[in-house]
XYZ file of C-alpha atoms in Angstrom:
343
model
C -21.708 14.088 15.497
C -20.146 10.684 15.979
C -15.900 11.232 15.550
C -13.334 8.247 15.110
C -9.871 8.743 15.180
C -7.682 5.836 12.969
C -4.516 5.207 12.683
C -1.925 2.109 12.459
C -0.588 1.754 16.060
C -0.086 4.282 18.692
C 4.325 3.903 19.267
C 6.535 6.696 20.386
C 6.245 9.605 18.121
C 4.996 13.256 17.642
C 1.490 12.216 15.540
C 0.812 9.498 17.635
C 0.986 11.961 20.668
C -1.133 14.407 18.456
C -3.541 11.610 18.214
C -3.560 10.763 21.678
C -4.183 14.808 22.865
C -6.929 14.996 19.920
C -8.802 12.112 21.539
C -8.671 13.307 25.090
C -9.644 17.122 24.253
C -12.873 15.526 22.591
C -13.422 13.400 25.080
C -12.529 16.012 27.661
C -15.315 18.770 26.263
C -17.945 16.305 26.180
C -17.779 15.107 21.853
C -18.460 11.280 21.286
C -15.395 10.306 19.857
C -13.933 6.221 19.602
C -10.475 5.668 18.053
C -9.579 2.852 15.621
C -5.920 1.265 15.725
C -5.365 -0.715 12.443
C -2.749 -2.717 14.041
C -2.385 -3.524 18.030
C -3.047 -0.118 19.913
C 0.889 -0.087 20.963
C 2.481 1.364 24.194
C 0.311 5.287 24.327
C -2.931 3.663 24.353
C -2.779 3.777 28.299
C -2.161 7.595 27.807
C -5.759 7.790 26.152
C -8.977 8.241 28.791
C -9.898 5.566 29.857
C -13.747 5.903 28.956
C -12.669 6.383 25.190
C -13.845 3.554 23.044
C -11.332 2.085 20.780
C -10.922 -1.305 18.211
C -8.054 -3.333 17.361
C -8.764 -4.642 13.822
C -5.411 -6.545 14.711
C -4.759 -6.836 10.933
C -1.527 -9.195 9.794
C -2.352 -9.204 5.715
C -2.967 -5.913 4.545
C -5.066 -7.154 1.924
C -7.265 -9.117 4.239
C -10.633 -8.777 2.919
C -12.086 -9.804 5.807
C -10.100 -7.480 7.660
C -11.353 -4.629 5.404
C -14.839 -5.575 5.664
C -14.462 -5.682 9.286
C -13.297 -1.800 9.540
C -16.032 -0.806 6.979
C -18.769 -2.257 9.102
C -17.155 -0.435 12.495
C -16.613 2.924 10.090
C -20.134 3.368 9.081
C -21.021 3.773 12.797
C -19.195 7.471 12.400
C -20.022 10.555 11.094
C -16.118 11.584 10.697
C -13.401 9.427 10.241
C -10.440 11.142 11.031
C -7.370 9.376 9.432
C -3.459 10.075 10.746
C -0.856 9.585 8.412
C -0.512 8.473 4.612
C -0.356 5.095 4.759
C -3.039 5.071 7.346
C -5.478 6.956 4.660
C -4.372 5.067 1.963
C -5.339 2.007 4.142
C -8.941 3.733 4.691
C -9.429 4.794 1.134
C -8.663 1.340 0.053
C -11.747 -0.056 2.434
C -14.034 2.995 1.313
C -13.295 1.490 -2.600
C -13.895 -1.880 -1.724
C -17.287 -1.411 0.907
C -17.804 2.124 0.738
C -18.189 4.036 3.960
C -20.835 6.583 4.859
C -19.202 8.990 6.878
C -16.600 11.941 5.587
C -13.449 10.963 5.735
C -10.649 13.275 6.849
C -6.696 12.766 5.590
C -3.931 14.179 8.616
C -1.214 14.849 6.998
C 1.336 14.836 9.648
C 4.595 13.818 6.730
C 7.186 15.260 8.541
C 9.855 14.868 5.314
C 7.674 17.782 3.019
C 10.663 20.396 2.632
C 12.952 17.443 1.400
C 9.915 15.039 -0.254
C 7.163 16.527 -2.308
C 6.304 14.028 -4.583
C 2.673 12.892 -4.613
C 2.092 9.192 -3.127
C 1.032 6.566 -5.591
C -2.697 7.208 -6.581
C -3.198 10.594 -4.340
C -4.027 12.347 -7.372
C -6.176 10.177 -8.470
C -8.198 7.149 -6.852
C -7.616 8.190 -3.897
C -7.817 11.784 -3.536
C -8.851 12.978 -0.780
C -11.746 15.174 -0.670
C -11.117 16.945 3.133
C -7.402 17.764 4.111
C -5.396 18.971 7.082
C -1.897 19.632 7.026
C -0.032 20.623 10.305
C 1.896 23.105 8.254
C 1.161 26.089 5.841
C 3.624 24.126 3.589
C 1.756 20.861 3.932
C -1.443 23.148 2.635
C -0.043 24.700 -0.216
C 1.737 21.117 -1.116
C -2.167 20.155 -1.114
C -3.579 22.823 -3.356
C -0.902 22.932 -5.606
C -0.234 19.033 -5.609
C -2.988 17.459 -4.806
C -5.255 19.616 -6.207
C -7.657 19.741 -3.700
C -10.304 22.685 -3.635
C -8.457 25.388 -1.303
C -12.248 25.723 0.895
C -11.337 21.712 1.394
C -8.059 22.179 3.132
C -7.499 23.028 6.516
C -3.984 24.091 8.793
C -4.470 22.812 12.431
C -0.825 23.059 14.147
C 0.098 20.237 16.700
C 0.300 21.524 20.411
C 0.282 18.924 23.283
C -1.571 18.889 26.505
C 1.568 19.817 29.348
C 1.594 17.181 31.947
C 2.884 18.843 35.122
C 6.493 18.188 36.544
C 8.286 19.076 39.937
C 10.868 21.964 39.412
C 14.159 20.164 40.171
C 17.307 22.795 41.493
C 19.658 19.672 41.053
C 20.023 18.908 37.263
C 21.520 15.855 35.994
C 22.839 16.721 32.352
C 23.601 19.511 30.742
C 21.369 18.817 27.054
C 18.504 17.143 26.498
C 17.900 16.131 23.015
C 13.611 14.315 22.464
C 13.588 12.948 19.082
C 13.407 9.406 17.934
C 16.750 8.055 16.472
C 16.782 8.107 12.831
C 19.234 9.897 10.527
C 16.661 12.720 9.073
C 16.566 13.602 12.999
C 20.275 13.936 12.995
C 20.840 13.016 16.304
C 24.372 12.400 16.003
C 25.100 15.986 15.774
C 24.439 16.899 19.082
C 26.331 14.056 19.818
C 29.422 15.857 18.280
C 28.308 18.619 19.951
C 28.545 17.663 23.157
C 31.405 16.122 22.995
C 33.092 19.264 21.580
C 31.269 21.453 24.766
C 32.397 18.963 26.987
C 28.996 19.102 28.346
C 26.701 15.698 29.309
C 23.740 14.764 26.914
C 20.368 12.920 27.733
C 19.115 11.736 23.913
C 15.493 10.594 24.571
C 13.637 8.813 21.872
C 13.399 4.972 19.864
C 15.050 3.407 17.573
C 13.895 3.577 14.012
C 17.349 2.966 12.116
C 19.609 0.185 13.563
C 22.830 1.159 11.693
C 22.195 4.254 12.509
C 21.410 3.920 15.968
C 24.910 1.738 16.262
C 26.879 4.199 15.178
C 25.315 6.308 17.247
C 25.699 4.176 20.425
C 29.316 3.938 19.505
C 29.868 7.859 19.512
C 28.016 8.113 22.816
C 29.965 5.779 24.543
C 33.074 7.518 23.944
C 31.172 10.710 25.613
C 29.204 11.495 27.934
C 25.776 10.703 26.543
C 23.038 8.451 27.674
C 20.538 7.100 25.537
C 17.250 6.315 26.504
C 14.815 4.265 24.377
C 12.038 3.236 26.955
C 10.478 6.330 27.592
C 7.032 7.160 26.311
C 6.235 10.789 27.857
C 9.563 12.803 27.537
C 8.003 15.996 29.631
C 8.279 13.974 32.996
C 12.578 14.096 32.171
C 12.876 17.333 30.985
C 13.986 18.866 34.432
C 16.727 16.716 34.560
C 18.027 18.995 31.427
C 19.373 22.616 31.828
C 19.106 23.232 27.694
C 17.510 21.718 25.013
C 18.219 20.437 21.988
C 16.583 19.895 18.331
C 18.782 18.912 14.936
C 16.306 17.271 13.100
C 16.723 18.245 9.267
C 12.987 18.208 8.364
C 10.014 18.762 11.009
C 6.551 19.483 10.385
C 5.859 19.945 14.484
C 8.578 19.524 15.735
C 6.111 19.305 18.629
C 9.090 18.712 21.250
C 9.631 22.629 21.151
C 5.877 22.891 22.465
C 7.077 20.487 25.412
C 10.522 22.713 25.717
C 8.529 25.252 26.101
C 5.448 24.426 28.072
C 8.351 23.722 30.735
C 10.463 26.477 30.218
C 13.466 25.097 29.314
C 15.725 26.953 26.993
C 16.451 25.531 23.769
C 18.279 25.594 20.014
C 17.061 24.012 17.054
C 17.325 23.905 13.918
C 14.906 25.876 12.034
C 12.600 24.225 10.069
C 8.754 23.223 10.959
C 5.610 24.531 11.599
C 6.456 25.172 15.026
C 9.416 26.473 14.628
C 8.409 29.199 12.853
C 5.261 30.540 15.761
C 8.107 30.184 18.406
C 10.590 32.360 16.321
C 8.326 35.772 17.139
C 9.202 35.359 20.472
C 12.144 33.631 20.926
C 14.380 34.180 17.607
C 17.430 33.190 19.495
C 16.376 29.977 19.371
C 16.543 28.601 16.205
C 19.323 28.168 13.813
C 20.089 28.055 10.090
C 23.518 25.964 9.983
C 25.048 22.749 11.331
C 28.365 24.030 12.667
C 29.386 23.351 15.631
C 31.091 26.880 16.768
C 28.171 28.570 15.815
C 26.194 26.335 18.093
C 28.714 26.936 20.460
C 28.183 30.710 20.304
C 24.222 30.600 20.347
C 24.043 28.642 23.193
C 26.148 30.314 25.317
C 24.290 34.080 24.183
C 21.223 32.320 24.575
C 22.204 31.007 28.439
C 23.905 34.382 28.973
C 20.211 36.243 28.728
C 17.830 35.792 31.578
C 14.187 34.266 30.143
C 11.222 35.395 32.173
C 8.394 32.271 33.216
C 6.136 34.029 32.470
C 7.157 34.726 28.800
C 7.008 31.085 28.734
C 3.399 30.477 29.903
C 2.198 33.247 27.746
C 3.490 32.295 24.538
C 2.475 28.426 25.385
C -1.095 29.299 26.076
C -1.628 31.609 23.268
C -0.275 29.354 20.408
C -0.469 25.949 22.110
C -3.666 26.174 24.266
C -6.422 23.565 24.439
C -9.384 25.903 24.530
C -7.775 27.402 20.702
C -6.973 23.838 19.435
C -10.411 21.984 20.467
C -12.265 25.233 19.200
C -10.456 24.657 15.906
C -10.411 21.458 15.520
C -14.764 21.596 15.881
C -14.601 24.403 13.371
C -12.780 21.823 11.117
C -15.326 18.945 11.505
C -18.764 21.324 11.416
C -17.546 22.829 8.003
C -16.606 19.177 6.885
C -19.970 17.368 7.744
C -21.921 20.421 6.574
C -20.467 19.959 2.482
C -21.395 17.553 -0.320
């Protein structure tokens, strides 16, 4: 079974590091798997293995039909075509029309915007339905069946984790909060902004910029505190020591998969509850999450939550039950035998 992976361009963000950990847990148990980047392959391709084969198509017009041609005749090679994000599969259904591909292809639904967004995307419904789905969420599957309409025995939940990437334990920590999320307003990053300021307490915001007014105002607020922002880094785990407590304000998540980092290096947290991931980590740590955006009850969470003594071990536990490779590759295979097995 011959597996490609596609999507646009592998930047800073939670499904390109899905994409990234998918690739190298193939790779890792021994599956043939290549990976196809619609654009350039962008600043996490150096994160992939470096025996996994990948393609640039490299393409400027997006109705090149050259360029189209060009990924049909590289699809047909596969067995599975595994497409991240909407506009990626929209992109591959578009080529499939046009020079139709032999292989089963797979839409990732990673939209991260479902609780707030569930309107179907032009021609979802209809041209381009797609006939194998996985959602990273339960409410990205039911938004399939009950949107989408696809056949429930055609849908399948696979929940992000990441692969940990180990650290040195640091006893000398820079800033209070840590806050991974790229800078955008649905990620409501100037909240903890606010909130540090009001805690007097120094904030590390890790992540890119995705909104310029928004990251100005942003900027403006954290120079009046003590915040630093950093944009440049691509693999947040290697800072998290540097943190005594995270942070997560995002509005709508379908991960987030930063709590799985959090948490794979035992760092206390509070986020805002929404997401996939959010609600696994809840069992065990319902402390943790939080229904409201104001700021004394922040205030008060935090401080009962870093008032209560967290055992390592909890932490390892919970991370390799939920969030382990052996469970996620084992999945993942169930996912692509069943597919290649159907009509």
């Amino acid at each position: 079974m011959k597996i490609i992976q596609v999507i646009d361009q592998l930047n800073v963000g939670g499904g390109e590091k899905v994409f990234v950990d998918m690739c190298n847990i193939l790779n890792k148990n021994n599956i043939e798997v290549s990976a196809m980047f619609l654009l350039e392959a962008g600043v996490l391709r150096t994160q992939l293995d470096s025996n996994i084969p990948y393609f640039e198509v490299k393409r400027i017009k997006k109705w090149s039909l050259k360029k189209i041609q060009y990924c049909s005749l590289i699809l047909n090679k596969f067995d599975i075509i595994h497409c991240h994000f909407r506009h990626v599969y929209r992109y591959i259904s578009l080529v499939n029309l046009l020079f139709p591909i032999k292989g089963k292809i797979i839409f990732h639904d990673h939209y991260g915007l479902i609780e707030k967004d569930t309107k179907v995307p032009f021609l979802f419904s209809t041209l381009f339905k797609p006939n194998y789905y996985i959602g990273v969420s339960k409410t990205l599957t039911y938004w399939a069946e009950k949107k989408l309409k696809v056949h429930k025995d055609r849908i399948f939940k696979l929940e992000n984790i990441i692969i940990k990437t180990e650290t040195i334990e640091l006893s000398d920590k820079k800033f209070d909060f840590i806050l991974v999320s790229n800078i955008k307003p649905i990620k409501n990053n100037i909240f903890a902004v606010k909130l540090a300021k009001k805690l007097n307490k120094s904030l590390l915001l890790v992540g890119q910029n995705q909104n310029d007014n928004y990251f100005n105002e942003l900027s403006n607020l954290a120079n009046e505190s003590n915040v630093v922002v950093e944009t440049n880094i691509t693999n947040a785990q290697i800072i998290l020591q540097t943190a005594h407590f995270g942070l997560h304000t995002s509005l709508s998540e379908t991960g987030p998969l930063v709590l799985i980092e959090y948490i794979a290096h035992k760092l206390p947290f509070l986020a805002f509850e929404t997401g996939e991931v959010s609600i696994t980590l809840k069992k065990y740590f319902p402390d943790f999450f939080i229904n409201s955006f104001e700021i004394d009850e922040w205030e008060e969470r935090i401080s009962l939550i870093q008032s209560k003594q967290y055992q390592d071990d909890l932490f390892d536990k919970v991370f390799e039950m939920e969030f382990g490779e052996k469970k996620y590759f084992s999945d993942l295979i169930e996912i692509y035998l069943c597919v290649n097995k159907k009509n």
